[in-house]
XYZ file of C-alpha atoms in Angstrom:
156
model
C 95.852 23.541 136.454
C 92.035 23.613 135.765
C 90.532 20.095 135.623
C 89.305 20.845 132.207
C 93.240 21.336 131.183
C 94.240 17.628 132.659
C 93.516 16.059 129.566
C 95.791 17.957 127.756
C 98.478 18.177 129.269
C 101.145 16.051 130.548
C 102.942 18.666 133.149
C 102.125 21.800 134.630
C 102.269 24.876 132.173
C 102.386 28.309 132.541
C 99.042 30.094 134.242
C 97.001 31.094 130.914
C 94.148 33.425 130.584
C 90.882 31.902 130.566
C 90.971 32.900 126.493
C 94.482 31.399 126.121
C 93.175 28.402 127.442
C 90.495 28.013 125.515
C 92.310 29.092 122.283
C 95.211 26.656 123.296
C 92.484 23.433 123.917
C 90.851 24.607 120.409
C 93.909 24.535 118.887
C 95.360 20.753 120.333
C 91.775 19.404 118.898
C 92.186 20.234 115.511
C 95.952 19.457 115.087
C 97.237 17.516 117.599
C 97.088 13.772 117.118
C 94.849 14.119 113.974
C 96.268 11.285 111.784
C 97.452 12.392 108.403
C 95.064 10.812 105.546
C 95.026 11.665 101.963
C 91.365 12.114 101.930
C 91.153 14.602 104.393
C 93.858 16.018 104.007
C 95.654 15.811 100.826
C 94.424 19.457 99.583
C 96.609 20.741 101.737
C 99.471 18.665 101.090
C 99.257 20.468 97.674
C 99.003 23.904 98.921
C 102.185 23.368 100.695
C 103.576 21.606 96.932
C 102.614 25.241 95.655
C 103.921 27.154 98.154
C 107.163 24.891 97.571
C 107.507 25.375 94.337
C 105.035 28.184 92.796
C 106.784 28.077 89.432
C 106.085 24.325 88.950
C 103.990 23.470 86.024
C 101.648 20.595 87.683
C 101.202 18.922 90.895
C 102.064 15.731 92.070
C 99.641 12.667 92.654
C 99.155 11.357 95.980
C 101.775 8.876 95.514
C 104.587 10.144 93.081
C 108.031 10.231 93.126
C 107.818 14.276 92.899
C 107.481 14.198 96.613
C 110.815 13.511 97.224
C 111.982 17.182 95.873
C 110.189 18.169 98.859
C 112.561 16.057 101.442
C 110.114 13.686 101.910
C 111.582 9.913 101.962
C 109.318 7.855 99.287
C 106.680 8.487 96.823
C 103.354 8.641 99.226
C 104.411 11.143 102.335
C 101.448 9.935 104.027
C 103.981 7.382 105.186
C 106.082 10.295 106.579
C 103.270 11.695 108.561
C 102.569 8.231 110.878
C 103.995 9.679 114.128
C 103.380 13.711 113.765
C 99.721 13.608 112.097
C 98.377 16.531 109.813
C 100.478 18.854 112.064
C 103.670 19.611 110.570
C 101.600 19.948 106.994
C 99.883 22.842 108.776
C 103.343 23.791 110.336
C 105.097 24.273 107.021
C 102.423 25.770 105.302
C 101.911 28.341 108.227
C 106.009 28.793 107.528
C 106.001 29.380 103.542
C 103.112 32.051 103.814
C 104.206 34.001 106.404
C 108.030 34.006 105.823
C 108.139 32.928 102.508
C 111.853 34.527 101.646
C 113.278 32.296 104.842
C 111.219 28.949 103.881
C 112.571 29.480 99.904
C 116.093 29.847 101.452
C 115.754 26.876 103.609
C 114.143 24.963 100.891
C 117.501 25.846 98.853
C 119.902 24.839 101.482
C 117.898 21.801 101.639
C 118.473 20.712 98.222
C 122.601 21.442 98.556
C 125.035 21.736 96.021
C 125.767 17.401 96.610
C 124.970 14.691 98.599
C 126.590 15.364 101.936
C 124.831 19.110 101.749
C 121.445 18.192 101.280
C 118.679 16.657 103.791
C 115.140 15.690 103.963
C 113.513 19.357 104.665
C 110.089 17.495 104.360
C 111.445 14.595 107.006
C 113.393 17.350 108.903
C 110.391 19.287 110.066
C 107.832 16.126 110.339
C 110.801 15.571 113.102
C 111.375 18.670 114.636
C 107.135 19.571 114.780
C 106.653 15.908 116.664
C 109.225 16.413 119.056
C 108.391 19.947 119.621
C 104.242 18.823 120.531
C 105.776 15.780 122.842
C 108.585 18.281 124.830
C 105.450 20.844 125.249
C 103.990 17.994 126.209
C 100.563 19.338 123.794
C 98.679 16.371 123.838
C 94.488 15.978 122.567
C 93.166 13.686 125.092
C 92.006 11.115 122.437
C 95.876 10.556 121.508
C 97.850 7.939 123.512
C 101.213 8.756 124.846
C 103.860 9.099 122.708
C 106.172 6.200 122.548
C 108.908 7.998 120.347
C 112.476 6.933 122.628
C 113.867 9.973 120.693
C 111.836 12.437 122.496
C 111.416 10.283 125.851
C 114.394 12.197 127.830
C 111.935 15.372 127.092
C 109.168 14.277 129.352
C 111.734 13.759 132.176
């Protein structure tokens, strides 16, 4: 692994192309480890609240209970975004515009037809994109090392 890779990484990875490498670091430095704030990034919080639900009349404020329609768990999903960052905003987004049909669905399922059939899409996929950056071990070399026991066993 190239010294200028070390930073990044937490085990060896695959050999890359000196252009996958470069794309890869480009793309740990602007989303991996970059805290989720409202000011910087609450403009796309909404485009994923549109993608969500394009036949929705308004949008909701930064903290508002509307949120939770999205799966996430209280009124201000800045909260949500503590251990993932900006991330999994970029994530889902990235999801509803290139397969929108398959993120509608999911959104449905995610609502269910009671209690026991529904879950947290919002929560779901904070989850799955944090533990997904800490298995593949993508790390920006500002970010200290995860501390998340759920995705601990990954690193082994």
């Amino acid at each position: 692994l190239p010294e200028s890779m070390s930073a990044y990484f937490l085990a060896k990875t695959p050999e890359l192309t000196p252009e996958q490498e470069e794309r890869l670091i480009s793309f740990i430095e602007r989303n991996v480890g970059i805290p989720y704030t409202h000011e910087e990034h609450f403009d796309e919080l909404l485009q994923l609240w549109k993608l969500s639900f394009p036949q929705a009349d308004h949008t909701p404020e930064q903290s508002d209970r509307e949120w939770k329609r999205l799966g996430f768990q209280g009124d201000n999903p800045a909260t949500d975004f503590r251990a993932a960052g900006v991330l999994p905003v970029r994530c889902l987004s990235h999801f509803a515009e290139v397969y929108p049909d398959k993120y509608q669905e999911i959104m449905r399922r995610s609502q269910g037809t009671c209690v026991e059939d529904s879950f947290p899409f919002a929560c779901a996929a904070i989850n799955i994109v944090h533990l997904l950056t800490d298995a593949m071990k993508l790390k920006n070399h500002n970010e200290p090392p995860s501390n998340d026991p759920a995705a601990a066993h990954m690193r082994a």
